[in-house]
Amino acid sequence: MWIIPRPNYSASSLWTIIFENQFFQLLKTKPNDSLLGKLANLAVVASDQHPLTYRIIYKSKPQQIIAVSNSFDIIRDHWNFLIQEIIPKILQCDDVRDQFVITKISGMANCGVEEEEDQNDQHSLKEFKTQFDIDEKLVTCFICTLPTSINVLKPTPGKMFITEDKICFYTSNPPTRIMIPFSSVNSITKENTLGFIPSAIKIKACIGPDEKTVSEFSFHFIVRDQAFDMLEQLWQYAMDQLYEATNSNDNISSPTIADRSSSLPSSSSFSDLQSIDSNNNNNNNNNNNNDNNNNIIGSSPILKPKTKQFLNIEKKNKDFQRIFKLPMDEELIQVHVCWIVRNKNSLLGELYISPNFFCIKYKERFTAKKFTTVIHVSQVESVHKSKPFLGISVLTDSLVITVISGRSITLRLFHCDEALDTMKKYCTNLQQQQHLKQQQQQQQDEYHPNLVKQQPSSPNFREKLRLETIGTNLYAQEPTIILEDEKIEKKKFEMWDNYFKKNGMDTTMSITRRLTYLTHLGIPEFFRGHIWSFTSGACFMWEKEKGYYDNLIKINDETLIENTTTTTNNNNNNINNNNYNNNLTNNNNINISGNDLFIESSEKITQAIEDIEKDVRRTFSHHPYFRDNGAGVDSLRRILIAYSRRNPTIGYCQGMNNVAGIMLLYMKEEAAFWVLCKVVELYLCDYYSKEMIGSIVDQNIFEDLCKEYLPEVFNHLERIGLPVKILSTPWFICLFVSYIPYAVATRVIDCLFLDGTTVLFQVGLAILKINKNAIIAERESEIVIELVRNKKYDIDELIDVTFQDFNGLDERIKNLRNSHKFSEIRKNHRNKMKSNSFIQNNNSNNNNSETNSPLTSTTTTNTNI
C-alpha cells in the first residue's frame, strides 16, 4: 500500500533490487542465516503494521519509502502506476520534482490507508479473540518482538493487541501471553536499546501479586511512534477514568484531560460557526471528533476503525493546537503541502486550515530555521488565486493571503482550489456570525434597559490586535524596576523593530528562531505586554472569542445589581424599585466592583468571590496602581471574578492574583484575563484545582531533577528542614513573581510563554546552582529563602545557565510527569477507597448498635406515637 513518505535508513545489503530506474527502486528483503540476516529479519518483522516483504524507494535525498506490501502483485501494480503516471509528469517539472512526488504519494496514502486497515481488521480481531478470552473491544494491533534472555538474538515476532483497557501481547514460540491493564502501568517510555535497528517501547507495570512488584517489558518496533502515541493516549484515558472515579463524590472536581476544553464555556460565535458548517463535507474530521467524544471515557466505540480513527484525529488536533498555541477546542480541518514564496525563494511547508485560523509552518532549506504563522479569520483582508507567470501554471497554483495590516503571504499549492474554497467559506461564516452577534446584543440591550452600560473592552472584530490595543505602561510605576542602560535599550528596540518589519507585529507575526534569540536577550518593557499575549497564545483565544469577557462582566454586573436590589428592598420596603434601578443606572460612580455593592451582597456571593476579596487588596500593594483600592484593584477583581465564572470548577486559588496582577502592569484588562486563562488551563494545568495535583506532580519532578543535577544542594536543604518542594512550590504557582527580584521574574516569564513550562524547571535548577555555595553555607531555612528572594542576580548569567546547563529536558519531564501523575492519582484513589470503607464500617456499626439499644428502640416508638 502507499504510505506517507518516510526516510529509508535500512542498509542496502539487507535488500535485493528487483526493479530500478532513474527515480525509484523496488526492493525485496534478503533473509539468510547469518547474523546480519537474522538482524534483517528482526528489523522487517518488527514493523508497526505487518511483515513487509516489498518496498518502493523514491531516490531523493534522503531516500524515502513510499510503498510497502507483502504481496508482489500489489507492489507491482504500484510500480506500474509510477512508470505510467508519475514519471512522465516529473520529467516535465524537474525543479519541483521532490515536492510533487511527496505530495502525490501522501495524498494516495491518505486515501488508501482506511481500505488497507479494513482488510486486516477481521483477521486481527479473530486472532485476538482466539488468543485472549476477554470481553474487550480491540482498538488496533502492532507486530513487535519481546526479546528475552533465551531468544535475544532471534526473538520470535509476536503481536501487541491494544484494547481500551489493556495491552495484550502474544507470541507462538515459546507460547507467551501477557496482559497489562493500563490502570497498572507505571510508565511508558521510548528507548533505543539496539541502536539503529529496532527501537523499543519500555513499559513498567504493577502486574505482580502486590502493588509493589514492578515488571518491565521492552517491546521492539521499527517505526514505533504510532504505537507509542496510541499507548500513551489510552494510558492517559485510564488516568482520567481513575481520577474521575476518585472525585465522583465531590461537589467540585477538576475536569479530565478528555473533557477539559468542553468544560469551559466558550463564546457563542464558535458554537454558531460550527452549526453553520456542520453540513459541509470538508468538515469530516470535525464531525468524527464530535461523534466520538462521548464514547472515549464511557462506552467503547462499536467498530474498531472508528475508535482508531478517533485516536488519530485527536492526536492530530492536539499537535495542531500545541504547535500553533491555539485554543484547546480548535479542530483541524485540512492540511495542504505548500511552498511559501519568501524573498524570491520557495520554502517547503504546510498550510493548516481550521474553522477560526489559517496556520502556516515551514523551514528554510538546508537549515534548521523553522517558521510558524497564525492568521485568525478576522484578520484576513482577502484571499485569492494569483495569475501564474506568463499565464502558465505547472502542477501548482499560487494563493495570496492578505491580512488587514497590509502584509501578504504567497503560497503555492497542488490543491489550490480546495484550500481557497474552504478558507473563503470560513471568512464568510465569521461575517455572518458577527452580524448575528450584533443582533443578539441589540436584543439584550432592549431586554435589560436598566443594566449599567460599559464600553466594550474588545477591539472591533476587524481591528487587528496592535500594541495600542494590548500594551500599557504601568510597569514604569513599579518601584523595584531596574531600567537598562540607554544604549542597550536602544539596541534592543532596533533589533525588535527590524524583526517586526520583516515578520509582522500584530497577531499574524511569524515565530522564528530569531524571535527565540531576541526573547532570551530580554523583551523591551514597552513591547512586553504585546509579546506575552502573542507568545502565550492568549491573543488567539481573544480573537476567537471576542466579546466573551464583556459578557462575563455583564453577568457579574447583572447578578450584583439583582442582589443589591433584593437587599435594599428587604431593608426598606418603601423604596420604589423602578426609581432605584434608574438611580443606579444614572450614577456614574457605581461600577460592578464597587465596595458598597460587595458589602450589600456579601451574603449571596460565592466562596470564590469572598476569597478574591481577601487577596485583591494585598496583591502588589507596594505599586501605585494597586495601592489604596486604586484602579488596579478593581481591574484585578474583575479579572479574577470573571475567571471564576468562566471555570467554576477551579473558581479561585491563591497565586492566580499574582499572575493576573503582573499582567495588568503590561497589558490591558481583557488581555490580562486571556493570559490568565492560558496560564491556568495550559501552562499550569491542574495547579489551581482543589487537589492541586498538577503542582504536586511537578514538585515531585523538580525534586527528582534536583537529586540528579544538584545532589549537594538537595541533601543540604533536607538537613536544614527546608525540602526543595517547600522552596519551589510558590515559584511555580506564581511564575516566580514576588519570590525573586521583579526584573528577573519578568525575564523568566518572557522565556516561559515562548518555550513552555520546561523553563520553570530549568530556571529553578539554575537559581539553585547559582546560589549553591551560599545555600550550603547557611544553616537556617529562613535565611535561605530570603537569600534566594533578594539576591542581585546577573540576569544574563541566569539565562545562560538556564538554557546551557539544563537544556534538553522536555522529553524527560514529559515522561516523568505522566509517571508521577498516575502514581499520585492511584495514591489518591486508594486513600479515597480506604476512607469510604472506613465510613461504611462506622455507619454499619452505628446502625447495629442503634438497633440493639433498648433506649433507642423506646425513643423511636414514642416518637412514632
Short mmCIF file of C-alpha atoms in Angstrom, two decimals, residues 369-741:
data_model
loop_
_atom_site.label_atom_id
_atom_site.label_comp_id
_atom_site.label_asym_id
_atom_site.label_seq_id
_atom_site.Cartn_x
_atom_site.Cartn_y
_atom_site.Cartn_z
CA LYS A 369 15.36 27.52 10.85
CA LYS A 370 11.63 26.96 11.31
CA PHE A 371 8.80 29.44 10.93
CA THR A 372 5.17 29.41 12.08
CA THR A 373 2.47 31.93 11.26
CA VAL A 374 -1.08 32.03 12.66
CA ILE A 375 -3.79 34.10 10.99
CA HIS A 376 -7.19 34.43 12.61
CA VAL A 377 -10.04 34.55 10.10
CA SER A 378 -10.97 38.06 11.25
CA GLN A 379 -7.51 39.30 10.25
CA VAL A 380 -7.90 38.21 6.61
CA GLU A 381 -8.47 41.16 4.31
CA SER A 382 -8.58 38.99 1.18
CA VAL A 383 -7.62 35.56 -0.10
CA HIS A 384 -7.39 34.84 -3.81
CA LYS A 385 -5.51 32.99 -6.52
CA SER A 386 -2.83 34.94 -8.31
CA LYS A 387 -2.20 34.80 -12.03
CA PRO A 388 0.70 32.47 -12.91
CA PHE A 389 3.80 33.77 -14.63
CA LEU A 390 3.16 34.12 -18.40
CA GLY A 391 -0.29 32.66 -17.80
CA ILE A 392 1.13 29.12 -17.43
CA SER A 393 0.69 27.04 -14.28
CA VAL A 394 2.50 23.69 -13.97
CA LEU A 395 1.04 21.44 -11.26
CA THR A 396 0.72 24.23 -8.66
CA ASP A 397 -1.27 27.46 -8.35
CA SER A 398 -0.44 30.46 -6.21
CA LEU A 399 -2.65 31.58 -3.34
CA VAL A 400 -2.24 35.04 -1.82
CA ILE A 401 -3.42 35.78 1.73
CA THR A 402 -3.54 39.48 2.63
CA VAL A 403 -4.13 40.48 6.26
CA ILE A 404 -5.63 43.77 7.37
CA SER A 405 -2.24 45.08 8.48
CA GLY A 406 -1.23 45.04 4.80
CA ARG A 407 1.12 42.04 4.91
CA SER A 408 0.74 39.48 2.12
CA ILE A 409 1.74 35.80 2.15
CA THR A 410 2.03 33.90 -1.14
CA LEU A 411 1.66 30.11 -1.18
CA ARG A 412 1.96 27.58 -4.00
CA LEU A 413 -0.31 24.53 -3.65
CA PHE A 414 -1.34 21.50 -5.68
CA HIS A 415 -4.95 21.62 -4.42
CA CYS A 416 -5.26 25.38 -4.52
CA ASP A 417 -9.00 25.49 -5.36
CA GLU A 418 -9.92 23.21 -2.46
CA ALA A 419 -7.95 25.31 0.03
CA LEU A 420 -9.30 28.56 -1.41
CA ASP A 421 -12.94 27.42 -1.19
CA THR A 422 -12.52 26.29 2.41
CA MET A 423 -10.83 29.50 3.51
CA LYS A 424 -13.43 31.69 1.81
CA LYS A 425 -16.21 29.69 3.44
CA TYR A 426 -14.86 30.33 6.93
CA CYS A 427 -14.30 34.01 6.23
CA THR A 428 -17.94 34.29 5.13
CA ASN A 429 -19.13 32.33 8.18
CA LEU A 430 -17.33 34.72 10.52
CA GLN A 431 -19.03 37.72 8.93
CA GLN A 432 -22.40 36.01 9.37
CA GLN A 433 -21.56 35.31 12.99
CA GLN A 434 -20.61 38.90 13.68
CA HIS A 435 -23.90 40.09 12.20
CA LEU A 436 -25.80 37.56 14.33
CA LYS A 437 -23.95 38.66 17.49
CA GLN A 438 -24.80 42.30 16.82
CA GLN A 439 -28.48 41.40 16.55
CA GLN A 440 -28.31 39.40 19.79
CA GLN A 441 -26.59 42.31 21.53
CA GLN A 442 -29.34 44.68 20.45
CA GLN A 443 -31.98 42.28 21.79
CA GLN A 444 -30.14 42.00 25.12
CA ASP A 445 -29.91 45.78 25.44
CA GLU A 446 -33.65 46.05 24.79
CA TYR A 447 -34.43 43.29 27.31
CA HIS A 448 -32.19 44.82 30.01
CA PRO A 449 -32.70 48.57 29.61
CA ASN A 450 -31.55 49.33 33.17
CA LEU A 451 -28.31 47.38 33.01
CA VAL A 452 -25.21 49.52 33.52
CA LYS A 453 -23.72 50.19 30.07
CA GLN A 454 -19.99 49.70 29.73
CA GLN A 455 -17.63 50.45 26.91
CA PRO A 456 -16.66 47.13 25.27
CA SER A 457 -13.09 46.19 26.15
CA SER A 458 -12.66 44.13 22.97
CA PRO A 459 -11.44 45.76 19.77
CA ASN A 460 -13.78 45.59 16.82
CA PHE A 461 -13.53 42.20 15.18
CA ARG A 462 -11.98 43.76 12.08
CA GLU A 463 -9.37 45.63 14.11
CA LYS A 464 -6.01 43.95 14.49
CA LEU A 465 -4.61 43.48 17.98
CA ARG A 466 -1.86 46.09 17.85
CA LEU A 467 0.39 47.35 20.59
CA GLU A 468 -2.11 50.13 21.27
CA THR A 469 -4.91 47.63 21.92
CA ILE A 470 -2.88 45.36 24.22
CA GLY A 471 0.01 47.09 25.95
CA THR A 472 0.07 49.55 28.86
CA ASN A 473 2.93 51.40 30.53
CA LEU A 474 2.00 50.80 34.17
CA TYR A 475 5.22 48.80 34.59
CA ALA A 476 7.04 52.14 34.70
CA GLN A 477 5.49 52.82 38.13
CA GLU A 478 7.00 49.66 39.63
CA PRO A 479 9.25 50.88 42.50
CA THR A 480 11.75 48.00 42.14
CA ILE A 481 12.07 48.15 38.35
CA ILE A 482 15.64 48.30 37.07
CA LEU A 483 15.97 50.25 33.85
CA GLU A 484 18.58 49.03 31.40
CA ASP A 485 21.37 51.17 30.07
CA GLU A 486 20.04 53.57 27.45
CA LYS A 487 22.38 52.25 24.75
CA ILE A 488 21.41 48.63 25.40
CA GLU A 489 17.73 49.52 25.42
CA LYS A 490 18.11 51.41 22.14
CA LYS A 491 19.91 48.46 20.56
CA LYS A 492 17.12 46.10 21.64
CA PHE A 493 14.49 48.42 20.21
CA GLU A 494 16.29 48.44 16.88
CA MET A 495 16.53 44.64 16.76
CA TRP A 496 12.86 44.20 17.65
CA ASP A 497 11.81 46.87 15.19
CA ASN A 498 13.70 45.08 12.42
CA TYR A 499 12.01 41.83 13.38
CA PHE A 500 8.57 43.43 13.28
CA LYS A 501 9.25 44.93 9.85
CA LYS A 502 10.26 41.56 8.46
CA ASN A 503 7.78 39.26 10.22
CA GLY A 504 4.83 41.46 11.20
CA MET A 505 3.94 42.95 14.58
CA ASP A 506 0.30 42.04 15.16
CA THR A 507 -1.10 38.58 15.92
CA THR A 508 -0.14 37.39 12.42
CA MET A 509 3.54 37.81 13.29
CA SER A 510 5.72 34.83 12.34
CA ILE A 511 7.61 32.94 15.04
CA THR A 512 11.19 32.18 14.03
CA ARG A 513 14.45 31.24 15.73
CA ARG A 514 15.30 34.92 15.68
CA LEU A 515 12.33 35.57 17.97
CA THR A 516 13.72 32.99 20.41
CA TYR A 517 17.10 34.73 20.36
CA LEU A 518 15.55 38.16 20.94
CA THR A 519 13.31 36.84 23.74
CA HIS A 520 16.25 35.28 25.58
CA LEU A 521 18.06 38.62 25.34
CA GLY A 522 15.05 40.21 27.00
CA ILE A 523 11.90 41.85 25.68
CA PRO A 524 11.86 45.66 25.94
CA GLU A 525 9.41 46.80 28.61
CA PHE A 526 7.28 48.66 26.07
CA PHE A 527 6.76 45.54 23.93
CA ARG A 528 6.40 43.05 26.76
CA GLY A 529 2.60 43.07 27.12
CA HIS A 530 2.08 42.57 23.39
CA ILE A 531 4.71 39.81 23.13
CA TRP A 532 3.43 37.98 26.22
CA SER A 533 -0.09 37.96 24.81
CA PHE A 534 1.25 36.69 21.49
CA THR A 535 3.79 34.05 22.54
CA SER A 536 1.47 32.58 25.18
CA GLY A 537 -1.29 32.11 22.59
CA ALA A 538 -3.70 34.22 24.68
CA CYS A 539 -4.29 36.63 21.81
CA PHE A 540 -5.64 33.74 19.70
CA MET A 541 -8.21 32.93 22.40
CA TRP A 542 -9.11 36.62 22.49
CA GLU A 543 -9.53 36.83 18.72
CA LYS A 544 -11.62 33.68 18.62
CA GLU A 545 -13.95 34.74 21.42
CA LYS A 546 -14.31 38.49 21.06
CA GLY A 547 -16.96 39.84 23.41
CA TYR A 548 -16.69 36.84 25.73
CA TYR A 549 -15.01 38.76 28.55
CA ASP A 550 -17.53 41.59 28.28
CA ASN A 551 -20.35 39.04 28.61
CA LEU A 552 -18.78 37.63 31.79
CA ILE A 553 -18.55 41.12 33.22
CA LYS A 554 -22.18 41.77 32.30
CA ILE A 555 -23.27 38.56 34.00
CA ASN A 556 -21.45 39.62 37.15
CA ASP A 557 -22.83 43.13 36.86
CA GLU A 558 -26.39 41.87 36.45
CA THR A 559 -26.06 39.43 39.36
CA LEU A 560 -24.70 42.08 41.69
CA ILE A 561 -27.43 44.54 40.75
CA GLU A 562 -30.11 41.92 41.40
CA ASN A 563 -28.55 41.04 44.75
CA THR A 564 -28.25 44.70 45.68
CA THR A 565 -31.85 45.35 44.69
CA THR A 566 -33.06 42.42 46.79
CA THR A 567 -31.06 43.51 49.83
CA THR A 568 -32.21 47.09 49.57
CA ASN A 569 -35.88 46.12 49.25
CA ASN A 570 -35.60 43.90 52.31
CA ASN A 571 -34.15 46.77 54.33
CA ASN A 572 -36.59 49.41 53.15
CA ASN A 573 -39.92 48.35 51.65
CA ASN A 574 -40.78 51.97 50.84
CA ILE A 575 -38.14 52.28 48.11
CA ASN A 576 -39.61 52.16 44.65
CA ASN A 577 -37.84 49.51 42.56
CA ASN A 578 -38.01 51.43 39.29
CA ASN A 579 -36.60 54.60 40.81
CA TYR A 580 -33.81 52.59 42.42
CA ASN A 581 -32.80 51.00 39.16
CA ASN A 582 -32.90 54.34 37.36
CA ASN A 583 -30.74 55.95 40.02
CA LEU A 584 -28.31 53.05 39.82
CA THR A 585 -28.06 53.39 36.07
CA ASN A 586 -27.55 57.15 36.19
CA ASN A 587 -24.90 57.03 38.92
CA ASN A 588 -21.59 57.28 37.14
CA ASN A 589 -19.62 56.47 40.28
CA ILE A 590 -21.06 52.99 40.63
CA ASN A 591 -19.41 50.08 38.81
CA ILE A 592 -19.57 46.34 39.05
CA SER A 593 -16.77 46.20 41.58
CA GLY A 594 -17.87 48.97 43.91
CA ASN A 595 -17.23 48.32 47.59
CA ASP A 596 -20.84 49.11 48.56
CA LEU A 597 -22.18 46.52 46.15
CA PHE A 598 -19.86 43.88 47.52
CA ILE A 599 -20.76 44.70 51.13
CA GLU A 600 -24.51 44.72 50.50
CA SER A 601 -24.45 41.45 48.57
CA SER A 602 -21.92 39.69 50.80
CA GLU A 603 -24.41 37.03 51.87
CA LYS A 604 -25.05 35.87 48.34
CA ILE A 605 -21.67 35.98 46.63
CA THR A 606 -19.79 32.73 46.08
CA GLN A 607 -16.91 31.43 48.15
CA ALA A 608 -14.58 32.21 45.25
CA ILE A 609 -15.55 35.89 45.31
CA GLU A 610 -15.05 36.02 49.06
CA ASP A 611 -11.55 34.60 48.68
CA ILE A 612 -10.81 37.02 45.85
CA GLU A 613 -11.88 39.94 48.02
CA LYS A 614 -9.36 38.85 50.68
CA ASP A 615 -6.46 38.84 48.25
CA VAL A 616 -7.00 41.71 45.81
CA ARG A 617 -6.02 44.44 48.28
CA ARG A 618 -2.75 42.78 49.22
CA THR A 619 -1.63 41.99 45.66
CA PHE A 620 1.26 44.28 44.62
CA SER A 621 0.19 46.62 47.43
CA HIS A 622 3.50 48.49 47.07
CA HIS A 623 2.63 49.51 43.50
CA PRO A 624 0.77 52.82 42.99
CA TYR A 625 -1.67 51.18 40.56
CA PHE A 626 -2.86 48.74 43.25
CA ARG A 627 -2.36 50.93 46.31
CA ASP A 628 -5.31 52.20 48.41
CA ASN A 629 -8.06 50.50 46.39
CA GLY A 630 -6.77 52.07 43.19
CA ALA A 631 -7.96 51.30 39.69
CA GLY A 632 -5.73 48.23 39.63
CA VAL A 633 -7.67 46.65 42.49
CA ASP A 634 -10.94 46.95 40.55
CA SER A 635 -9.39 45.56 37.34
CA LEU A 636 -7.80 42.68 39.22
CA ARG A 637 -11.08 41.92 40.98
CA ARG A 638 -13.00 41.90 37.69
CA ILE A 639 -10.49 39.54 36.05
CA LEU A 640 -10.49 37.05 38.91
CA ILE A 641 -14.28 37.06 39.29
CA ALA A 642 -14.70 36.68 35.53
CA TYR A 643 -12.43 33.65 35.55
CA SER A 644 -14.28 32.12 38.49
CA ARG A 645 -17.44 32.39 36.40
CA ARG A 646 -15.69 31.01 33.29
CA ASN A 647 -14.40 27.99 35.21
CA PRO A 648 -16.42 27.34 38.40
CA THR A 649 -14.58 24.03 38.77
CA ILE A 650 -11.50 25.96 39.82
CA GLY A 651 -13.12 29.22 40.91
CA TYR A 652 -10.22 30.99 42.54
CA CYS A 653 -6.94 29.84 44.07
CA GLN A 654 -4.14 31.84 45.65
CA GLY A 655 -1.40 32.52 43.15
CA MET A 656 -3.79 33.49 40.39
CA ASN A 657 -3.86 37.01 41.82
CA ASN A 658 -0.09 37.40 41.36
CA VAL A 659 -0.25 36.11 37.78
CA ALA A 660 -3.12 38.43 36.85
CA GLY A 661 -1.55 41.33 38.75
CA ILE A 662 1.73 41.35 36.88
CA MET A 663 -0.10 41.01 33.58
CA LEU A 664 -2.08 44.17 34.37
CA LEU A 665 1.18 46.10 34.62
CA TYR A 666 1.96 45.30 30.99
CA MET A 667 -1.36 44.87 29.21
CA LYS A 668 -4.96 45.97 29.28
CA GLU A 669 -7.60 44.25 31.33
CA GLU A 670 -9.05 41.83 28.79
CA ALA A 671 -5.62 40.84 27.51
CA ALA A 672 -4.61 40.05 31.11
CA PHE A 673 -7.75 37.93 31.52
CA TRP A 674 -6.89 35.78 28.49
CA VAL A 675 -3.29 35.35 29.57
CA LEU A 676 -4.58 34.18 32.97
CA CYS A 677 -6.82 31.68 31.14
CA LYS A 678 -3.83 30.37 29.22
CA VAL A 679 -1.70 30.04 32.34
CA VAL A 680 -4.37 28.25 34.40
CA GLU A 681 -5.61 25.95 31.63
CA LEU A 682 -2.36 25.15 29.82
CA TYR A 683 0.92 26.27 31.35
CA LEU A 684 -0.03 25.40 34.94
CA CYS A 685 -2.74 22.87 34.19
CA ASP A 686 -4.24 21.28 37.35
CA TYR A 687 -2.19 23.60 39.60
CA TYR A 688 -5.17 25.56 40.87
CA SER A 689 -7.65 22.69 41.21
CA LYS A 690 -8.94 21.50 44.56
CA GLU A 691 -6.45 18.63 44.69
CA MET A 692 -3.56 20.71 43.19
CA ILE A 693 -2.39 17.53 41.52
CA GLY A 694 -0.50 19.43 38.83
CA SER A 695 1.58 21.27 41.41
CA ILE A 696 2.24 18.12 43.43
CA VAL A 697 3.36 16.21 40.33
CA ASP A 698 5.67 18.96 39.09
CA GLN A 699 7.27 19.34 42.51
CA ASN A 700 7.98 15.60 42.56
CA ILE A 701 9.61 16.01 39.15
CA PHE A 702 11.64 19.00 40.31
CA GLU A 703 12.76 17.02 43.33
CA ASP A 704 13.96 14.18 41.07
CA LEU A 705 15.86 16.65 38.88
CA CYS A 706 17.48 18.28 41.91
CA LYS A 707 18.64 14.90 43.19
CA GLU A 708 20.24 14.19 39.81
CA TYR A 709 21.77 17.57 38.91
CA LEU A 710 22.34 19.21 42.32
CA PRO A 711 22.62 16.41 44.91
CA GLU A 712 24.66 18.50 47.38
CA VAL A 713 22.10 21.31 47.43
CA PHE A 714 19.23 18.84 47.70
CA ASN A 715 20.76 16.95 50.63
CA HIS A 716 21.68 20.18 52.46
CA LEU A 717 18.14 21.57 52.15
CA GLU A 718 16.80 18.31 53.56
CA ARG A 719 19.19 18.53 56.51
CA ILE A 720 18.16 22.06 57.48
CA GLY A 721 14.45 21.23 57.31
CA LEU A 722 13.72 23.01 54.03
CA PRO A 723 12.76 20.34 51.48
CA VAL A 724 13.19 21.58 47.94
CA LYS A 725 9.43 21.18 47.37
CA ILE A 726 8.68 23.76 50.06
CA LEU A 727 11.08 26.20 48.47
CA SER A 728 10.00 25.73 44.86
CA THR A 729 6.21 25.31 45.12
CA PRO A 730 5.44 29.07 45.26
CA TRP A 731 7.98 29.67 42.48
CA PHE A 732 5.96 27.59 40.07
CA ILE A 733 2.47 28.63 41.23
CA CYS A 734 3.28 32.34 40.97
CA LEU A 735 5.65 32.09 37.96
CA PHE A 736 8.44 33.26 40.31
CA VAL A 737 6.67 36.63 40.75
CA SER A 738 7.34 38.05 44.24
CA TYR A 739 9.78 35.22 45.02
CA ILE A 740 12.76 36.52 43.06
CA PRO A 741 13.54 40.12 42.08
#
